mmCIF file of C-alpha atoms and ligand atoms in Angstrom:
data_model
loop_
_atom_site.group_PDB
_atom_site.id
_atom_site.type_symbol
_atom_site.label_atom_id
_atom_site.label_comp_id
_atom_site.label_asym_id
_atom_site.label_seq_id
_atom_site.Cartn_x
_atom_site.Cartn_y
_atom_site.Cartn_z
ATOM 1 C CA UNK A 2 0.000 0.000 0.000
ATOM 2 C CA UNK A 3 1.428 3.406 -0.993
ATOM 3 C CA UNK A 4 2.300 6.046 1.806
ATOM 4 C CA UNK A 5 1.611 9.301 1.478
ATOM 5 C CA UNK A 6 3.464 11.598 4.295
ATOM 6 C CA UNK A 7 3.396 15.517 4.814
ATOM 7 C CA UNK A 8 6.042 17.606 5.312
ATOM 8 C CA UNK A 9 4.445 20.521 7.845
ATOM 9 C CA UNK A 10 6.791 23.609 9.173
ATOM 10 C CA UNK A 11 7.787 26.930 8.352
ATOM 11 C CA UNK A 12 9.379 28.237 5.495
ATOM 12 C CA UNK A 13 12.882 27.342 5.235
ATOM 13 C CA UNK A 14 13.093 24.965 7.588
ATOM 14 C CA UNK A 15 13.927 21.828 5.263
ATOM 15 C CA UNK A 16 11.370 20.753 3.758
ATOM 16 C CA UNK A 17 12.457 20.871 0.389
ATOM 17 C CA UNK A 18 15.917 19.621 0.860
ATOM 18 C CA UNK A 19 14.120 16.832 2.984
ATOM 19 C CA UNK A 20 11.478 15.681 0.088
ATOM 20 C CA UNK A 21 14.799 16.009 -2.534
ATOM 21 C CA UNK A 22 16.833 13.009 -0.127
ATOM 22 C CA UNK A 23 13.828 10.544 0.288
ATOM 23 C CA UNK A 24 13.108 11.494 -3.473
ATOM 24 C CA UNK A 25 16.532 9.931 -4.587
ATOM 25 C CA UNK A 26 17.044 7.132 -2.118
ATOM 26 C CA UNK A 27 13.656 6.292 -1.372
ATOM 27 C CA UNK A 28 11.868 6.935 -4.616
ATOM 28 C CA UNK A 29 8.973 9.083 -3.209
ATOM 29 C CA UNK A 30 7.362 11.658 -5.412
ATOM 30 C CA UNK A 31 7.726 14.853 -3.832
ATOM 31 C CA UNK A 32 4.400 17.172 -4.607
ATOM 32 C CA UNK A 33 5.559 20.515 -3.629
ATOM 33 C CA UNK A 34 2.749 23.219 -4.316
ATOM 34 C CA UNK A 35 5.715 25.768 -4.169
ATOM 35 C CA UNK A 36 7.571 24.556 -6.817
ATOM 36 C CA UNK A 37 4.505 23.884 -9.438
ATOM 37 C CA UNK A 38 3.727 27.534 -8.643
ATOM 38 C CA UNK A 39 6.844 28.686 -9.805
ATOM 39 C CA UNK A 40 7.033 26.754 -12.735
ATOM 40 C CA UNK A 41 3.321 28.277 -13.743
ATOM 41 C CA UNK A 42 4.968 31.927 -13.137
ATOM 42 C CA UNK A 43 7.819 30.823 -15.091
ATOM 43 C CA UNK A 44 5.650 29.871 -18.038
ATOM 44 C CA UNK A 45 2.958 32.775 -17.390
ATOM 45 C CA UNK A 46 0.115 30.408 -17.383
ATOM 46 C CA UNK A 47 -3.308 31.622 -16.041
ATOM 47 C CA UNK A 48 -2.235 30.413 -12.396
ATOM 48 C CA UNK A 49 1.400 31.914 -12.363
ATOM 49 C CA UNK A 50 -0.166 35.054 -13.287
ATOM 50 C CA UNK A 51 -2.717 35.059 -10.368
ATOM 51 C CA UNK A 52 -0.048 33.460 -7.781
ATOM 52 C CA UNK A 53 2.075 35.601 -8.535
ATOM 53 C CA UNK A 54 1.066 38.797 -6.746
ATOM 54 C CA UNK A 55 0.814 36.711 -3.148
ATOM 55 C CA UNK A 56 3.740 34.712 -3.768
ATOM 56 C CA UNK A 57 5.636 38.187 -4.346
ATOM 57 C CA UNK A 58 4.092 39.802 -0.882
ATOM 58 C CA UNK A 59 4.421 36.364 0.687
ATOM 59 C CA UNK A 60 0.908 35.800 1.468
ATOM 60 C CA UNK A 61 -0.952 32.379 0.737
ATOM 61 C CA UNK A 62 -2.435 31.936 -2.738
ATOM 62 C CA UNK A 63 -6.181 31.289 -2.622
ATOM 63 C CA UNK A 64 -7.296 27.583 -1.443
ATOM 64 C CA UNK A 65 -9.532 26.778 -4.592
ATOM 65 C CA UNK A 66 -6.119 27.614 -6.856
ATOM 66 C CA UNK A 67 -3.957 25.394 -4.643
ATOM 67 C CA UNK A 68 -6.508 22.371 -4.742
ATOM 68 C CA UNK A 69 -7.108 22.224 -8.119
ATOM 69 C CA UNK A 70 -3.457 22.041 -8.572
ATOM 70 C CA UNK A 71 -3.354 18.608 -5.497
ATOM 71 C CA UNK A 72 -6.354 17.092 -7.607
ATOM 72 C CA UNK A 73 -4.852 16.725 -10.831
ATOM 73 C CA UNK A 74 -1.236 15.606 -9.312
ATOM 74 C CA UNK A 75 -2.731 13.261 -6.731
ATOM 75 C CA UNK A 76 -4.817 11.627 -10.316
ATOM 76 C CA UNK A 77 -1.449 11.410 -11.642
ATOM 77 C CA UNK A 78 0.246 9.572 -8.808
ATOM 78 C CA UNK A 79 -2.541 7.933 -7.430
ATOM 79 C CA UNK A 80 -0.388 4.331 -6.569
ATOM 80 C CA UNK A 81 2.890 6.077 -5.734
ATOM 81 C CA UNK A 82 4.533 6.843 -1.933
ATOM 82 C CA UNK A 83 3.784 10.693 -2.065
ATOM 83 C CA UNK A 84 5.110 13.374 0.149
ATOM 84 C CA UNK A 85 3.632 16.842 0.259
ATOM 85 C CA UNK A 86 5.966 19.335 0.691
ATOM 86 C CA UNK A 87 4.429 22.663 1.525
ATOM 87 C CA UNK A 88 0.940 21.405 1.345
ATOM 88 C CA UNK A 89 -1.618 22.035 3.065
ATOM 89 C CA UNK A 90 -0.996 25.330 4.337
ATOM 90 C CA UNK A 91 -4.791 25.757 5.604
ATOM 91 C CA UNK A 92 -7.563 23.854 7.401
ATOM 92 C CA UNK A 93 -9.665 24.121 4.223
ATOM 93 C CA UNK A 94 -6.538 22.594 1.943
ATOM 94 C CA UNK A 95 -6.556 19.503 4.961
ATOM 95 C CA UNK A 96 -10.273 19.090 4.741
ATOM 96 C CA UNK A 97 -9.902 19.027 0.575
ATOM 97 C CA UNK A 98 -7.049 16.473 1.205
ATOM 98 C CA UNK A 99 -8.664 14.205 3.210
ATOM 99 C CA UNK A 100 -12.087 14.186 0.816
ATOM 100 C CA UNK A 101 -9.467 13.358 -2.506
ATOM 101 C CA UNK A 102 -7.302 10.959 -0.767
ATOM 102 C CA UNK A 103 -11.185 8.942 0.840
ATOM 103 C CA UNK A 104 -12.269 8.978 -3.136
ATOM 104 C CA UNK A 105 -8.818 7.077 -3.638
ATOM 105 C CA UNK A 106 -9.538 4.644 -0.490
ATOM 106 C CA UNK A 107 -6.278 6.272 1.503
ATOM 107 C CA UNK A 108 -5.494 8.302 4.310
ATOM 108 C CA UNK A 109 -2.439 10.815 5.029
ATOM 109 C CA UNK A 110 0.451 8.047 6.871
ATOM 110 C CA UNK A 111 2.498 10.163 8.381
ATOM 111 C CA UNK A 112 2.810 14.226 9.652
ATOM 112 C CA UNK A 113 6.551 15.477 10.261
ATOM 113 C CA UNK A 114 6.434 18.694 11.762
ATOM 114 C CA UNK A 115 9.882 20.479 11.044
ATOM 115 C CA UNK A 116 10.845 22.553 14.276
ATOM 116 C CA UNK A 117 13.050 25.141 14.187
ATOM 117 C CA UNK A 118 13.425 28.985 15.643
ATOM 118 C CA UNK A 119 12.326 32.172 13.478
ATOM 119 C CA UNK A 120 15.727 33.764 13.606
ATOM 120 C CA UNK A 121 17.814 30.837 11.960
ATOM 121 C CA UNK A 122 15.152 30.236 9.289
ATOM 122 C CA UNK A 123 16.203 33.687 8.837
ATOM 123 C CA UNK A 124 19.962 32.631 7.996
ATOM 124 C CA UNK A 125 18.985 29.488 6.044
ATOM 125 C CA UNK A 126 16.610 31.543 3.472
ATOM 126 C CA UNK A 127 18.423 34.802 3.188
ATOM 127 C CA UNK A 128 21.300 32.578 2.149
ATOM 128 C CA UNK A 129 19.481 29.917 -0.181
ATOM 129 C CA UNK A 130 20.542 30.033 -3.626
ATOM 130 C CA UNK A 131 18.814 27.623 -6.674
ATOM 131 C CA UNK A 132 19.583 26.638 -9.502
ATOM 132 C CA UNK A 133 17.374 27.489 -11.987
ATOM 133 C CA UNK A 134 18.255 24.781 -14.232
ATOM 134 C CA UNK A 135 18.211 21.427 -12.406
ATOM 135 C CA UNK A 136 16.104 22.701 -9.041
ATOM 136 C CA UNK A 137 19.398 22.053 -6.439
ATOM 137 C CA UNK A 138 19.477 23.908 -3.336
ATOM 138 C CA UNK A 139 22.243 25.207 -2.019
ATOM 139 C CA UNK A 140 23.303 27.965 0.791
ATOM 140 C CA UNK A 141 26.422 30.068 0.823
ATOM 141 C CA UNK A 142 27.793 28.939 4.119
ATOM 142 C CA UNK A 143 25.929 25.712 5.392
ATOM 143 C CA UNK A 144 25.890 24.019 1.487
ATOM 144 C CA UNK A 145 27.793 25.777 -0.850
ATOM 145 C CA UNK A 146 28.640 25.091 -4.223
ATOM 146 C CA UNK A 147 31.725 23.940 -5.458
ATOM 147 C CA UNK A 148 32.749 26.749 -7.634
ATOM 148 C CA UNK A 149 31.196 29.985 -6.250
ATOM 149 C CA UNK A 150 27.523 30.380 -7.457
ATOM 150 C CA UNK A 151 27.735 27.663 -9.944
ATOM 151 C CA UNK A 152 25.538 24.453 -9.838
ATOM 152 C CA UNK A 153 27.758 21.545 -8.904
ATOM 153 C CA UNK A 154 25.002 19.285 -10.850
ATOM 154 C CA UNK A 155 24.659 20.766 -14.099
ATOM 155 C CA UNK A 156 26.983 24.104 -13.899
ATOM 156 C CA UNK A 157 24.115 26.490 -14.228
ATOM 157 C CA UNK A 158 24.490 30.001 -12.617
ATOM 158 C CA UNK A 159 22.446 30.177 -9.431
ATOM 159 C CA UNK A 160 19.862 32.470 -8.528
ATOM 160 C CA UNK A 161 18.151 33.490 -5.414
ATOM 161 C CA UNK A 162 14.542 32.868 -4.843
ATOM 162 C CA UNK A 163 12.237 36.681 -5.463
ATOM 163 C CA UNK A 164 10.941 36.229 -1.944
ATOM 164 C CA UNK A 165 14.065 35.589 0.136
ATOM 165 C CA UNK A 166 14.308 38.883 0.706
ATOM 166 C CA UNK A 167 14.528 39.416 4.659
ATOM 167 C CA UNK A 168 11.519 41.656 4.592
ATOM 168 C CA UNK A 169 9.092 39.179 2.350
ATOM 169 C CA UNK A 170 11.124 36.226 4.673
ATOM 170 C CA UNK A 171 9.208 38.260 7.924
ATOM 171 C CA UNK A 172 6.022 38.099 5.850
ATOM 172 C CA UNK A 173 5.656 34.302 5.004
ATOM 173 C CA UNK A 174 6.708 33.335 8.987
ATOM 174 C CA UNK A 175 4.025 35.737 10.167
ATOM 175 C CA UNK A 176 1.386 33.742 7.972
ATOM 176 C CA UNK A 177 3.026 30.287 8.689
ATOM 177 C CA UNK A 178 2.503 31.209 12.119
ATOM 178 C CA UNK A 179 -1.411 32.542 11.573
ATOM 179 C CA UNK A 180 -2.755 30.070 9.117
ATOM 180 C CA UNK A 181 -0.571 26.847 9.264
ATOM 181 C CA UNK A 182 0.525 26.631 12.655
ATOM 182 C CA UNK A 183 -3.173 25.366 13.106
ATOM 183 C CA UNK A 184 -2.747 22.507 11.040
ATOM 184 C CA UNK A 185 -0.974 20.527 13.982
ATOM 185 C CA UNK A 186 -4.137 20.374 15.839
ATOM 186 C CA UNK A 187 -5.762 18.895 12.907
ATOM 187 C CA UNK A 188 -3.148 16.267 12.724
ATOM 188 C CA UNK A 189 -2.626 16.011 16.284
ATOM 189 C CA UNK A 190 -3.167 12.295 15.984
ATOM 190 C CA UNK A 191 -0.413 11.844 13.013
ATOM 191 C CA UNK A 192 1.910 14.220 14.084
ATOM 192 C CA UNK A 193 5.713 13.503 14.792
ATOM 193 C CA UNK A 194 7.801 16.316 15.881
ATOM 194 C CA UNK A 195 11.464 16.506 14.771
ATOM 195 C CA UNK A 196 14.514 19.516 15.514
ATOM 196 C CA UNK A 197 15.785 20.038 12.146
ATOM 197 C CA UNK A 198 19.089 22.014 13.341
ATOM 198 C CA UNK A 199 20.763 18.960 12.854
ATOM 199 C CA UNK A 200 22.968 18.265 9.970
ATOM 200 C CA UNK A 201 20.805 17.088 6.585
ATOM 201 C CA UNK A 202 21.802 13.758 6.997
ATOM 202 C CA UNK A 203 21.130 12.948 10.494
ATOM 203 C CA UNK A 204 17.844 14.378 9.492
ATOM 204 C CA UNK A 205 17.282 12.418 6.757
ATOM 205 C CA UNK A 206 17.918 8.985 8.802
ATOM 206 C CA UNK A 207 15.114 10.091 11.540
ATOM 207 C CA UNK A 208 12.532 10.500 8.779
ATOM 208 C CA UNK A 209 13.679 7.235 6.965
ATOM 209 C CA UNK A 210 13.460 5.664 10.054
ATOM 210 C CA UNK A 211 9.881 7.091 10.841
ATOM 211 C CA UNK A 212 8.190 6.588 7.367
HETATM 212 P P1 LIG B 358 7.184 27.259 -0.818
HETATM 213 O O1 LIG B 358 8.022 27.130 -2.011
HETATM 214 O O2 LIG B 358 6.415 26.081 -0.333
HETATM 215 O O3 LIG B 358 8.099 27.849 0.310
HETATM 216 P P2 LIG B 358 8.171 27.606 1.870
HETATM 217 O O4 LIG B 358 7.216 26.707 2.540
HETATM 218 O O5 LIG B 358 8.197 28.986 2.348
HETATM 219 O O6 LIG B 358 9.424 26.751 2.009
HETATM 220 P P3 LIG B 358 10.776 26.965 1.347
HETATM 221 O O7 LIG B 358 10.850 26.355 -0.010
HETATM 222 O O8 LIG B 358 11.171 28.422 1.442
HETATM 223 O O9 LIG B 358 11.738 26.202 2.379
HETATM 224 P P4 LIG B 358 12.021 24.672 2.663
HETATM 225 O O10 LIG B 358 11.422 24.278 3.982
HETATM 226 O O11 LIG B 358 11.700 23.809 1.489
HETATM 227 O O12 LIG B 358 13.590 24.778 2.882
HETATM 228 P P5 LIG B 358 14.826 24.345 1.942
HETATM 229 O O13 LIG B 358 14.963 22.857 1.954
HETATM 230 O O14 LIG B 358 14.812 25.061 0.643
HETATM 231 O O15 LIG B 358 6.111 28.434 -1.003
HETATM 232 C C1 LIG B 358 6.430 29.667 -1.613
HETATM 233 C C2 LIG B 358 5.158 30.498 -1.770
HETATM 234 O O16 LIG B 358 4.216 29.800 -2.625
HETATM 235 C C3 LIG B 358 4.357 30.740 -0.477
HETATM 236 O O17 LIG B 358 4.834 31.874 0.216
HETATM 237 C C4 LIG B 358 2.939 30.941 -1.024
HETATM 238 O O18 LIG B 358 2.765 32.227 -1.582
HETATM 239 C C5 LIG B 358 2.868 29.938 -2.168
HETATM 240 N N1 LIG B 358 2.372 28.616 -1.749
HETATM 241 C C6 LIG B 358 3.049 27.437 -1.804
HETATM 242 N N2 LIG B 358 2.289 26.433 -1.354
HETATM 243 C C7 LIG B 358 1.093 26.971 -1.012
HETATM 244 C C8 LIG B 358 -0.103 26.422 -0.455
HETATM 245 N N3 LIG B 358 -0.211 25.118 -0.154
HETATM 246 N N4 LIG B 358 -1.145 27.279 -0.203
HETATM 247 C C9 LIG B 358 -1.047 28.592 -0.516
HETATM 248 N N5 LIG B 358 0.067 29.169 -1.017
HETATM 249 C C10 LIG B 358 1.125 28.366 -1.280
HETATM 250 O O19 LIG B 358 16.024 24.920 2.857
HETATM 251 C C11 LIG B 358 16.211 26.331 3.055
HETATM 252 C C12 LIG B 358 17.722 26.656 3.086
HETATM 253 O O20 LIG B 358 18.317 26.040 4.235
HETATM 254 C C13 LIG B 358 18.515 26.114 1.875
HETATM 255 O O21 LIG B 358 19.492 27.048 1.529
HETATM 256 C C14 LIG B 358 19.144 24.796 2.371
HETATM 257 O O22 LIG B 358 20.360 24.499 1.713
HETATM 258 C C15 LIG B 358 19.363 25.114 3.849
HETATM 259 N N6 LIG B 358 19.197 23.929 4.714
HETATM 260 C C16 LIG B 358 18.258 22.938 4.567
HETATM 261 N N7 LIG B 358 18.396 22.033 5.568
HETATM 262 C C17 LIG B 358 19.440 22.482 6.338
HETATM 263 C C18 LIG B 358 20.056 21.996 7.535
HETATM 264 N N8 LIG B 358 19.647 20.863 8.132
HETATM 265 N N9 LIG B 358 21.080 22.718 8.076
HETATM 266 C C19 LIG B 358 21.509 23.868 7.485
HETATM 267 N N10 LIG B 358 20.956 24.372 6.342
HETATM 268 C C20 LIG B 358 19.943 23.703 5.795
#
C-alpha cells in the first residue's frame, strides 16, 4: 500500500531539501505546491499570473487555486509513496485532502512537523541560492557550491529565490505562524515532531526511520 506523508513547518526549515533526499534514495514523489507555482509563473500560465502577486508579498495563494493544482497531481500519482511538501498550508486545503485521498480509499500516513526557531530560518533563506536549471538547493555557508555560485550538478548560474528577501522572509513566517501553525491540531493524531538544526543527513535517517 502506498504512503503518502506531509512535510508541515515553516518556510525554510527543510522541507524541500528533505522531500529532494527521500526522493533519490527512497523513490517518493515529492508534490511541492511551491515549486509547481513557480514553474506556472515561469511559463505565465493563467495560475502563475494570479499566484504571482501573493507569492511576491508572501501571502498564501487562494485555497480553490492550490486544490485544483493537489487534484490533478494526486490523479497522476494515485499508486505512488507521495510526500507533500508545503501542502496544506490551511484547514480548508486539509479538509480538501482528506475528501481526494477517501475517493482514492487512503489516508495521510504520516505528519513530520519540522521545528526550528524564526531567527535561523532567517539565515537558512536569506542565504538559499537555486539553480534554476536542475532545481538544487544550495546555501552560501551551510551548502555551498563547489565553484562559487555555480551548480555543482549541471553548472548552471544560481539564482536566489524573489521572496528571500529578509523583509518578504518576515512576511511568510508571520502567515506560517497565523494560518498553518493550526494545522498541527488537525493532525494532532499523526503528528511527529522533529529539531531540524541537525545536519541534513542525520535528518534524513530520523525521517527514513519514521516513514
Ligand atoms: P514554498 O516554495 O512552499 O516555500 P516555503 O514553505 O516557504 O518553504 P521553502 O521552499 O522556502 O523552504 P524549505 O522548507 O523547502 O527549505 P529548503 O529545503 O529550501 O512556497 C512559496 C510560496 O508559494 C508561499 O509563500 C505561497 O505564496 C505559495 N504557496 C506554496 N504552497 C502553497 C499552499 N499550499 N497554499 C497557498 N500558497 C502556497 O532549505 C532552506 C535553506 O536552508 C537552503 O538554503 C538549504 O540548503 C538550507 N538547509 C536545509 N536544511 C538544512 C540543515 N539541516 N542545516 C543547514 N541548512 C539547511
Amino acid at each position: 500500500m502506498s504512503k503518502i506523508v506531509i512535510f508541515l513547518g515553516p518556510p525554510g526549515a527543510g522541507k524541500g531539501t528533505q522531500s529532494q533526499l527521500l526522493k533519490e534514495r527512497n523513490g517518493f514523489i515529492q508534490i511541492s505546491t511551491g515549486d509547481l507555482l513557480r514553474e506556472a509563473v515561469k511559463n505565465q500560465t493563467e495560475l502563475g499570473k494570479l499566484a504571482k502577486q501573493y507569492m511576491d508579498e508572501g501571502k498564501l495563494v487562494p485555497d480553490d487555486l492550490i486544490i485544483s493544482l493537489i487534484k490533478e497531481k494526486l490523479q497522476e500519482y494515485a499508486d505512488k509513496n507521495i510526500i507533500f511538501d508545503g501542502f496544506p498550508r490551511t484547514i480548508p486545503q486539509a479538509e480538501s485532502l482528506d475528501n481526494l485521498l477517501s475517493r482514492l480509499n487512503k489516508n495521510v500516513d504520516a505528519v513530520i512537523l519540522f521545528k526550528i526557531e524564526d531567527e535561523e530560518i532567517v539565515k537558512r533563506l536569506t542565504g538559499r541560492r537555486v539553480c534554476p536549471s536542475c532545481g538544487a538547493v544550495y546555501h552560501m555557508v551551510y551548502n555551498p557550491p563547489k565553484i562559487d555560485e555555480i551548480c555543482d550538478r549541471c553548472g548552471a548560474r544560481l539564482t536566489q529565490r524573489d521572496d528571500d528577501k529578509e523583509e518578504v522572509i518576515r512576511k511568510r513566517l508571520e502567515v506560517y505562524h497565523q494560518q498553518t501553525k493550526p494545522l498541527t491540531e488537525y493532525y494532532k493524531s499523526k503528528i511527529v515532531e522533529i529539531d531540524v538544526t541537525d545536519n541534513p543527513n542525520n535528518i534524513y535517517n530520523k525521517i527514513a526511520s519514521m516513514i
